[in-house]
Short mmCIF file of C-alpha atoms in Angstrom, two decimals:
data_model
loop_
_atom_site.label_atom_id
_atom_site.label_comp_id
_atom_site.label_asym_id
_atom_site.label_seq_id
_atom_site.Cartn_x
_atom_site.Cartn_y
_atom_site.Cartn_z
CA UNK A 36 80.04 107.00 100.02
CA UNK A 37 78.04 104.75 97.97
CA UNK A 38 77.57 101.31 99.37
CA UNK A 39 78.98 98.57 96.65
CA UNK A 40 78.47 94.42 96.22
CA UNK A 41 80.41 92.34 93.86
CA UNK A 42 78.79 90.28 90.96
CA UNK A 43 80.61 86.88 90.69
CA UNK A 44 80.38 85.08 87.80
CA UNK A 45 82.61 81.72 86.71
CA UNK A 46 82.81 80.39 83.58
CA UNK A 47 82.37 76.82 82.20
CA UNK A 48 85.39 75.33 80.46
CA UNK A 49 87.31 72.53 79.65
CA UNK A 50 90.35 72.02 82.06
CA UNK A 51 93.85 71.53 81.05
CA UNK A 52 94.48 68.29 79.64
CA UNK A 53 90.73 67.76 78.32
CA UNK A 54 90.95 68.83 75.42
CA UNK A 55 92.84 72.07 75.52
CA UNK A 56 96.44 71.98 73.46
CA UNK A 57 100.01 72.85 74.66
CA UNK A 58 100.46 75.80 72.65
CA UNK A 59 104.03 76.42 73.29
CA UNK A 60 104.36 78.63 69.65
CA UNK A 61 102.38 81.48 70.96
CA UNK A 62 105.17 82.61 73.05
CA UNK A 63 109.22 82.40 72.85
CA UNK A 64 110.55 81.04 76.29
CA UNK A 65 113.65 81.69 78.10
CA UNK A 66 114.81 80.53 81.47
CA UNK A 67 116.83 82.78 83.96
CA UNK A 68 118.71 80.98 86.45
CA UNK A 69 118.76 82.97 90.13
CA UNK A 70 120.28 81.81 93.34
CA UNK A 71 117.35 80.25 94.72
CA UNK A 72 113.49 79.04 93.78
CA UNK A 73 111.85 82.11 92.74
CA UNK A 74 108.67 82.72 94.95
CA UNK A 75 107.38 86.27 93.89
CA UNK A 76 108.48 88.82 91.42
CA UNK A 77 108.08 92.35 90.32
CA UNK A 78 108.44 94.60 87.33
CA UNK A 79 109.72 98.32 86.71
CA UNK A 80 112.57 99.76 85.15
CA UNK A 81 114.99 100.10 88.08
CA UNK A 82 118.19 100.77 85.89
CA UNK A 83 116.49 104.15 84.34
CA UNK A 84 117.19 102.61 80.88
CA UNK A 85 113.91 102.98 79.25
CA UNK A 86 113.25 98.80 79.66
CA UNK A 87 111.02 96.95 81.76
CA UNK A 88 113.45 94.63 84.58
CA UNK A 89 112.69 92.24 87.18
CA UNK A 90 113.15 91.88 91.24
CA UNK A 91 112.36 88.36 92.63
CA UNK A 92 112.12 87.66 96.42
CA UNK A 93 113.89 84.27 96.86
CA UNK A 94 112.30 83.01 100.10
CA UNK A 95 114.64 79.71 100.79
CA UNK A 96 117.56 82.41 100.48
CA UNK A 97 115.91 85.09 102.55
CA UNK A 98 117.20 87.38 99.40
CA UNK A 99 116.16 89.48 96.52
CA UNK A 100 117.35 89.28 93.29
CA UNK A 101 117.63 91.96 90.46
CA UNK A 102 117.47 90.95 86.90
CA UNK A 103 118.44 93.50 83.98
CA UNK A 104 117.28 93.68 80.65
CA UNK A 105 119.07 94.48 77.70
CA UNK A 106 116.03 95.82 75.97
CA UNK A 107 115.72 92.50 73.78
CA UNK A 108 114.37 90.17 76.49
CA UNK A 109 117.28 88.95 77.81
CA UNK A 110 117.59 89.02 81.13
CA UNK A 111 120.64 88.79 83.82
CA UNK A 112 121.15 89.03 87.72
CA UNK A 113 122.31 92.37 88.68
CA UNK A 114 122.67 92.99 92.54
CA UNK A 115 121.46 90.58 95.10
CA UNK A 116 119.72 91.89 98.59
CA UNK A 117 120.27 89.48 101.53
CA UNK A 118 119.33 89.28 105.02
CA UNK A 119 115.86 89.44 104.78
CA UNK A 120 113.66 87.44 106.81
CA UNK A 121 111.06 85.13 104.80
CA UNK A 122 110.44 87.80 102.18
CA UNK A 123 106.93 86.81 101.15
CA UNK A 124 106.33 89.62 98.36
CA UNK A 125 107.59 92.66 97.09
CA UNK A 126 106.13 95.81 95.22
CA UNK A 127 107.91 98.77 93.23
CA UNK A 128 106.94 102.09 92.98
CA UNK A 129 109.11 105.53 93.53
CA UNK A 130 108.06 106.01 97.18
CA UNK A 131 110.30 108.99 97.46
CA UNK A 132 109.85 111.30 94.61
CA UNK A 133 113.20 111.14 93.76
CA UNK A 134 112.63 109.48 89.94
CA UNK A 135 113.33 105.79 90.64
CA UNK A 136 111.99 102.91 91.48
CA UNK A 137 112.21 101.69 94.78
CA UNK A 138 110.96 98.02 96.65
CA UNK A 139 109.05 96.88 99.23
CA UNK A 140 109.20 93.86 100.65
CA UNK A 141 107.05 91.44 102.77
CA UNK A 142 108.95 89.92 105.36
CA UNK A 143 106.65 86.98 106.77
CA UNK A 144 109.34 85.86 109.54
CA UNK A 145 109.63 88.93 111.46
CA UNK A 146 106.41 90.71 110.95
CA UNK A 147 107.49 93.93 109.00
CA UNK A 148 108.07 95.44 105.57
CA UNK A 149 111.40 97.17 104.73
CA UNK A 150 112.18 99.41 102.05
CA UNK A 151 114.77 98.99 99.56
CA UNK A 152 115.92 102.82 98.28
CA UNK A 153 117.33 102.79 95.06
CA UNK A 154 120.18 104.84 93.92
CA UNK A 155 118.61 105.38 90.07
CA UNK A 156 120.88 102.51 88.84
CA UNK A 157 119.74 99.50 90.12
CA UNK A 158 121.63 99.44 93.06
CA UNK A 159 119.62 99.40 96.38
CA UNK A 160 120.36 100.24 100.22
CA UNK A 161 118.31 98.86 103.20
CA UNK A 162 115.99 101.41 104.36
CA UNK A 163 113.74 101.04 107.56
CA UNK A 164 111.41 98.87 108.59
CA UNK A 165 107.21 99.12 109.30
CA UNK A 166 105.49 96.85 111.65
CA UNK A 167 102.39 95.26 110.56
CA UNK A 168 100.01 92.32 111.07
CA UNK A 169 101.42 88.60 111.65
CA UNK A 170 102.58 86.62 108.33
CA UNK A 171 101.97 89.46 106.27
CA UNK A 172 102.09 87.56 102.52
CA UNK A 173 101.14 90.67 100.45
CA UNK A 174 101.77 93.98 99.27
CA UNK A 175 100.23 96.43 97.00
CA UNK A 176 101.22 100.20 96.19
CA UNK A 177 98.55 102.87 95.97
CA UNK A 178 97.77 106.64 97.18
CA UNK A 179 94.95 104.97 99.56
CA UNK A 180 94.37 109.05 101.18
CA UNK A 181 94.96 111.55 97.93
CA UNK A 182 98.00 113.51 98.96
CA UNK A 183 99.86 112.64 96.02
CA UNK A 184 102.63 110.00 97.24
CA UNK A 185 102.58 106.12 97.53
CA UNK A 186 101.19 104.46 100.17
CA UNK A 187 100.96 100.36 101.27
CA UNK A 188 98.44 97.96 101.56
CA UNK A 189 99.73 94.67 103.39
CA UNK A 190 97.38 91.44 103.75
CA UNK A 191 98.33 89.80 107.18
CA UNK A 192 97.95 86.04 106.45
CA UNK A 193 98.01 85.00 109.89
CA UNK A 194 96.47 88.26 111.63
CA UNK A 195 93.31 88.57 109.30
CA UNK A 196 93.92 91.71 108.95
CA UNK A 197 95.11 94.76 106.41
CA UNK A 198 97.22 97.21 107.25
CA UNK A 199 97.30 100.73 105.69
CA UNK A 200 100.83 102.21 105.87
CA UNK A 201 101.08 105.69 104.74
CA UNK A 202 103.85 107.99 103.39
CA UNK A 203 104.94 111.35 104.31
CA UNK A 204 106.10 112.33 101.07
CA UNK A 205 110.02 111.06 101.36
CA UNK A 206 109.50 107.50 101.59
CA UNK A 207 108.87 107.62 105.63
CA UNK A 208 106.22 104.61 106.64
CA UNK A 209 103.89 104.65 109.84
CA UNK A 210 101.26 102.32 109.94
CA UNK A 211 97.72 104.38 109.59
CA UNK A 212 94.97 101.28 110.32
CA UNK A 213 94.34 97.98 111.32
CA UNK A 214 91.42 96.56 109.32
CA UNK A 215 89.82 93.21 109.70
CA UNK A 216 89.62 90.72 106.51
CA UNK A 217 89.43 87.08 106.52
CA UNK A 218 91.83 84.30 108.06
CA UNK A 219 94.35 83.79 105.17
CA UNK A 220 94.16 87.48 103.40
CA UNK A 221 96.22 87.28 99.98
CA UNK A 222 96.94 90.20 97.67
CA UNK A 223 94.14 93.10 97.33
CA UNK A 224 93.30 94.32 94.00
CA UNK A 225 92.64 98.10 94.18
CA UNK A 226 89.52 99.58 92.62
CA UNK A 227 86.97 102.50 93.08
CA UNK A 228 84.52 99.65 93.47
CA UNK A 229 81.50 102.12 94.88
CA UNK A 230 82.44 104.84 92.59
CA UNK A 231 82.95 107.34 95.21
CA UNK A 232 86.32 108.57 93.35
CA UNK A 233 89.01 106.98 95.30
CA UNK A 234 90.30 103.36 95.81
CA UNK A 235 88.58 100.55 97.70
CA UNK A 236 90.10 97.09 97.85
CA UNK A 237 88.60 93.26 97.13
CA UNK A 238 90.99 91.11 99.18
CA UNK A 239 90.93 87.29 98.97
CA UNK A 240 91.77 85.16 101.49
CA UNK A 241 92.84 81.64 101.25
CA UNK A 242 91.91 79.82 104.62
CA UNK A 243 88.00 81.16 104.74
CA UNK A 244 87.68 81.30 100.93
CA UNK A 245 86.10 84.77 101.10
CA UNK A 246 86.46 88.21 99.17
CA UNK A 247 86.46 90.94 101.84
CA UNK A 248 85.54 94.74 100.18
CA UNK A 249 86.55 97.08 101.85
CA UNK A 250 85.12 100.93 101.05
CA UNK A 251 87.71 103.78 101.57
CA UNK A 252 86.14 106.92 103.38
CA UNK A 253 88.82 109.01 101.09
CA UNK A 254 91.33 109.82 104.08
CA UNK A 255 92.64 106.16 104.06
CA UNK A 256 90.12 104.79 106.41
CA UNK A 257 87.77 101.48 105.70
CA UNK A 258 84.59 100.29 106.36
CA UNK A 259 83.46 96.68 105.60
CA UNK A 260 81.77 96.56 102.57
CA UNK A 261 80.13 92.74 100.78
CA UNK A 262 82.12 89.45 101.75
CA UNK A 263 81.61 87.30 98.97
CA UNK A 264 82.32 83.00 99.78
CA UNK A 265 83.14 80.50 97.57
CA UNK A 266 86.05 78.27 96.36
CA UNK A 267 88.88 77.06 98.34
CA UNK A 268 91.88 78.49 99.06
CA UNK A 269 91.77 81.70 97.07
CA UNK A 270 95.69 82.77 96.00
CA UNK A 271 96.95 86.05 94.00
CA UNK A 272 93.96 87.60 91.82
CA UNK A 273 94.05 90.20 89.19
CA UNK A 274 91.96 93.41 88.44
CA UNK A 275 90.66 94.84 85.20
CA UNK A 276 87.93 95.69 82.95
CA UNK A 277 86.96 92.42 81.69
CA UNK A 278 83.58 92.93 80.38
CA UNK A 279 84.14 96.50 78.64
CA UNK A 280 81.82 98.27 80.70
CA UNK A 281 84.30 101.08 82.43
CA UNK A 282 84.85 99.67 85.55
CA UNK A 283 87.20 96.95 87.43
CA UNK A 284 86.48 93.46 87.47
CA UNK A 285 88.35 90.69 89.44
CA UNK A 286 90.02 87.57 89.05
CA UNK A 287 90.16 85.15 91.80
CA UNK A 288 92.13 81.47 91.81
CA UNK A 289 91.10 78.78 93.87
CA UNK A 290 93.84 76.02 93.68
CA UNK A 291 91.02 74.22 96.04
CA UNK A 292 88.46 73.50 93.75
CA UNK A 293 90.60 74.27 90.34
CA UNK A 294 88.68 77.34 89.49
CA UNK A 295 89.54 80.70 88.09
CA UNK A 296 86.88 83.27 88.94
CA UNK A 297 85.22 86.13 87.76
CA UNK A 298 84.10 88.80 90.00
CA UNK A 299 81.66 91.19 87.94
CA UNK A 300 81.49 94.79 89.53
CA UNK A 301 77.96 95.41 88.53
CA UNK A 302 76.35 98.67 89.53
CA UNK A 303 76.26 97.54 93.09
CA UNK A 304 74.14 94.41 92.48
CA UNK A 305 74.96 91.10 93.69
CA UNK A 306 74.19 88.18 91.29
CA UNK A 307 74.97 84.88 90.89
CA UNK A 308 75.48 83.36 87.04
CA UNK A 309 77.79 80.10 88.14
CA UNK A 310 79.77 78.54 85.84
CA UNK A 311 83.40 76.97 86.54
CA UNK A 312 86.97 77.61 84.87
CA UNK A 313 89.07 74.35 85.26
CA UNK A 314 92.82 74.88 85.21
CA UNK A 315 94.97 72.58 86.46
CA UNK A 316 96.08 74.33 90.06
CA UNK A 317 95.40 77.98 89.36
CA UNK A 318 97.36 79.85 91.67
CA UNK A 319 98.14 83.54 90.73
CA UNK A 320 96.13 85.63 87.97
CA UNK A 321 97.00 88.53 85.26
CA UNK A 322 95.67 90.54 83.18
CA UNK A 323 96.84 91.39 79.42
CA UNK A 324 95.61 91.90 75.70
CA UNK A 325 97.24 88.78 74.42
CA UNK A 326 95.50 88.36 70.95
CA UNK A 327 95.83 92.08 70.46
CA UNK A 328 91.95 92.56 69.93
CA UNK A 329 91.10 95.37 72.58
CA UNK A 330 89.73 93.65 75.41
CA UNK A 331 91.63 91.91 78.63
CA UNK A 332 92.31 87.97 78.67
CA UNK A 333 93.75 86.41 81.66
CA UNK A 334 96.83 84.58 82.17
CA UNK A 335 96.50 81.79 84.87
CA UNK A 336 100.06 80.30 86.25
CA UNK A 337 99.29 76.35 87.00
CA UNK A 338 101.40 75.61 90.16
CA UNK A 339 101.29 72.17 90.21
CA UNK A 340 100.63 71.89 85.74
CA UNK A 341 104.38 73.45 85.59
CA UNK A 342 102.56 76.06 83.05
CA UNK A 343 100.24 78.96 82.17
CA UNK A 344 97.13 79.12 80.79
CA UNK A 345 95.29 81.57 78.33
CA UNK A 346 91.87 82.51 78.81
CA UNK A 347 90.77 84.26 76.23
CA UNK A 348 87.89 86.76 76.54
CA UNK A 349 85.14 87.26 73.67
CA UNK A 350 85.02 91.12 75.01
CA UNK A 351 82.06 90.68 77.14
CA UNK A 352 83.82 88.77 80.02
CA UNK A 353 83.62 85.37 78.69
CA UNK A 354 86.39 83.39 79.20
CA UNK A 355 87.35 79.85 77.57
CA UNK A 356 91.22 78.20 77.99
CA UNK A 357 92.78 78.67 74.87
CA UNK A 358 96.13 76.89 75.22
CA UNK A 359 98.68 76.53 77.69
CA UNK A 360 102.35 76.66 77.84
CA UNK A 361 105.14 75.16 79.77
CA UNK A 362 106.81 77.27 82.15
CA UNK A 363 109.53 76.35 85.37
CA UNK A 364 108.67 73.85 87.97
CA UNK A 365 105.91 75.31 90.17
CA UNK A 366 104.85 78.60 89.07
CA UNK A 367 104.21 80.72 91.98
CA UNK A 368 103.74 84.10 90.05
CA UNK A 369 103.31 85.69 86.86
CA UNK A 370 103.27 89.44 85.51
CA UNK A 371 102.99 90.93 82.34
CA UNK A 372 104.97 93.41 80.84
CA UNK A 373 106.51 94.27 77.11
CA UNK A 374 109.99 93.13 77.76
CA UNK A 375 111.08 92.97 74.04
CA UNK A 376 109.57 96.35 73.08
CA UNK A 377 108.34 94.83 70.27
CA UNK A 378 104.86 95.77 71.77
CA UNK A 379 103.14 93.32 72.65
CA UNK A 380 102.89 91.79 76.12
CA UNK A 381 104.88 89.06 77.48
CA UNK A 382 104.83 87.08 80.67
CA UNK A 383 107.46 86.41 83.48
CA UNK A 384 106.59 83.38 85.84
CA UNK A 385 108.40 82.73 89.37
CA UNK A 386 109.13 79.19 89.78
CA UNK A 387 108.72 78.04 93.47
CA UNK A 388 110.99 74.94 92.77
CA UNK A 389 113.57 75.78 90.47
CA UNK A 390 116.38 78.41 90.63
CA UNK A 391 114.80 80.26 87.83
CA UNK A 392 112.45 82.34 86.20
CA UNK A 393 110.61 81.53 82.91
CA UNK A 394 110.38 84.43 80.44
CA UNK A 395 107.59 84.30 77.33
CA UNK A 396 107.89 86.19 74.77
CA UNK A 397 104.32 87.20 72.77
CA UNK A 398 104.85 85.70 69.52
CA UNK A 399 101.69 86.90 68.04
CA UNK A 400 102.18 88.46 64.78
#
C-alpha cells in the first residue's frame, strides 16, 4: 500500500449577499410537506418503478419517511417507519442481493444502526440492529473488503471513532473494526485515495476541524493515513473529480468560518494554495454537472441562508458562487439526482425546521 496526503486548496469568492444574485430561474421548486422537520435524506428507487424516490429520517419524530415519485417530479409520502431512536442518517443500497433497495439508519440515541428490508415495493420491515460507536451521526455504503456485497462505514460523533460493519452476503451485520478519527467525525467520502485499488476514506470531523485518511489494507482493515486541520466545524462533504485529472477530490463545509473547501488528491503531495469560498453557513456539499459542460460543480445547502448555492467549476477545480436559490427553512441536506427524467440533475434539500422537503428542478435548457 502506497502511502497518500491530501492537497487542500480553497477558493476566493464573493459570499452570498455580496454581490452574488438569487437565481431562483435556474431551477423549478416544489415543497413536500412530511410529518416532521426533515434532517437527512436519501435517494434510490425503492418502488422498482424505474424513478429516482426519496427516504427522509425525521429526527423530532424518531421516524422515516418514504416519498414516491411519479416519474415527473412530483413527489408524495408513501409509508412511514416509526420507533426509531434519534435517527441521525440513513443510506440505501440492496444489502441483500435480493434486487431492492434497502435502508440503513443511524440511530444517535441508542448507539446502533438498524436495517430497514424492503419488500421490492416500497414497503419496509424492521430488521436487526448493529452496535457501534457513541452518537454515531453518519453512514456510508461501500464493499470496504472485496467480496462482492455492501458493507457500512459509521462516523461515531461522540466516540471519535469509525466503525466498519461488514456483510455476510444476506444483509447480516457484525461490526469488523474500531478505528480512531477525530472528536466530532461526520460523513466519510470513499475514495482509492493511495491508488492501491480499493477504497480508503477522508472523514471530517466537526469538533477538531480535521480530515482523518484512513488507508484500507484491502481486507477492511485501516491504518492512519494524513490528518489535514483547518476550518471550524466541518459538516457533510462531497467526493468527485473536480479538477479532471482521474481521481477523487473532496469537498469539505465549515459552517465555522463560512468556507467551502477543496481537498485536491494530488499524487500523494501535500500543498497548500489558500484561498476561501464564502457561503453563507455551508453545511452539507454535492456534487453534479449543473451547466451540462462535462466537469463537476458543487451544490452548497446554506443552513442558516434558507438556500443553496452553485459553485460553478471552470474544469480545472476552480470554483466561483454563481447564484443561489431559496430552499425550506434550514437546509440540513441536499442530494442530487434526475427526478424528472428529463436528464439533467436536480436537487432535493432536507429542511431542519420545516415539515418539508424542497425539490429543484434543473431548468437549464
Amino acid at each position: 500500500m502506497r502511502s497518500t496526503t491530501l492537497a487542500w486548496i480553497m477558493l476566493l469568492v464573493p459570499a452570498v449577499g455580496e454581490g452574488v444574485p438569487y437565481q431562483a430561474s435556474a431551477f423549478t421548486r416544489h415543497d413536500v410537506a412530511v410529518a416532521a422537520p426533515a434532517y437527512n435524506l436519501e435517494q434510490g428507487d425503492f418502488d422498482g418503478d424505474g424513478d429516482l424516490d426519496l427516504a427522509t429520517v425525521n429526527q423530532q419524530a424518531n421516524s422515516v419517511s418514504i416519498l414516491l415519485n411519479d416519474g415527473r417530479g412530483t413527489f408524495v409520502v408513501g409509508a412511514t417507519i416509526e420507533g426509531l431512536q434519534r435517527p441521525e442518517a440513513l443510506a440505501a443500497a440492496d444489502v441483500d442481493a435480493d434486487g431492492d433497495l434497502d435502508l440503513a439508519i443511524v440511530n444517535a440515541g441508542s448507539d446502533n444502526v438498524v436495517l430497514l428490508r424492503n419488500d421490492g415495493s416500497a414497503g419496509f420491515t424492521v430488521g436487526a440492529t448493529t452496535s457501534v460507536g457513541s452518537s454515531p451521526h453518519a453512514i456510508v455504503v461501500v464493499d470496504i473488503d472485496a467480496d462482492g456485497d455492501v458493507d457500512w462505514v459509521v462516523s461515531d460523533f461522540g466516540s471519535a471513532t469509525v466503525s466498519v460493519l461488514t456483510n455476510d452476503g444476506s444483509g447480516s451485520y457484525s461490526l469488523a473494526a474500531t478505528v480512531a478519527a477525530s472528536p466530532g467525525a461526520e460523513r466519510a467520502v470513499v475514495a482509492d485515495l493511495d491508488s492501491d485499488g480499493d477504497p480508503d476514506l477522508a472523514v471530517p470531523s466537526f469538533s477538531a476541524a480535521t480530515v482523518n485518511v484512513l488507508l484500507n489494507d484491502g481486507m477492511g482493515g485501516f491504518a492512519p493515513g494524513a490528518a489535514l486541520t483547518f476550518g471550524a466545524r466541518h459538516h457533510i462533504a462531497a467526493g468527485g473529480d473536480l479538477d479532471g485529472d482521474g481521481d477523487t477530490d473532496m469537498v469539505v463545509t465549515s459552517s465555522g468560518t463560512g468556507e467551502a473547501m477543496l481537498l485536491d488528491n494530488h499524487e500523494g503531495s501535500l500543498e497548500h494554495d489558500v484561498s476561501v469560498i464564502v457561503p453563507e453557513t455551508p453545511w452539507a456539499a454535492v456534487t453534479l454537472d449543473y451547466d451540462g459542460d462535462g466537469d463537476l460543480d458543487v451544490a452548497i445547502a446554506d443552513y442558516s441562508g434558507h438556500r443553496v448555492s452553485m459553485l460553478q467549476n471552470d474544469g480545472t477545480g476552480q470554483l466561483d458562487v454563481a447564484f443561489s436559490v431559496p430552499v425550506g427553512e434550514q437546509p440540513h441536506q441536499v442530494v442530487s439526482g434526475d427526478f424528472n427524467g428529463d436528464g439533467l440533475p436536480d436537487l432535493a434539500t432536507a429542511n431542519d425546521v420545516e415539515a418539508s422537503i424542497t425539490i429543484l428542478l434543473n431548468g437549464r435548457s
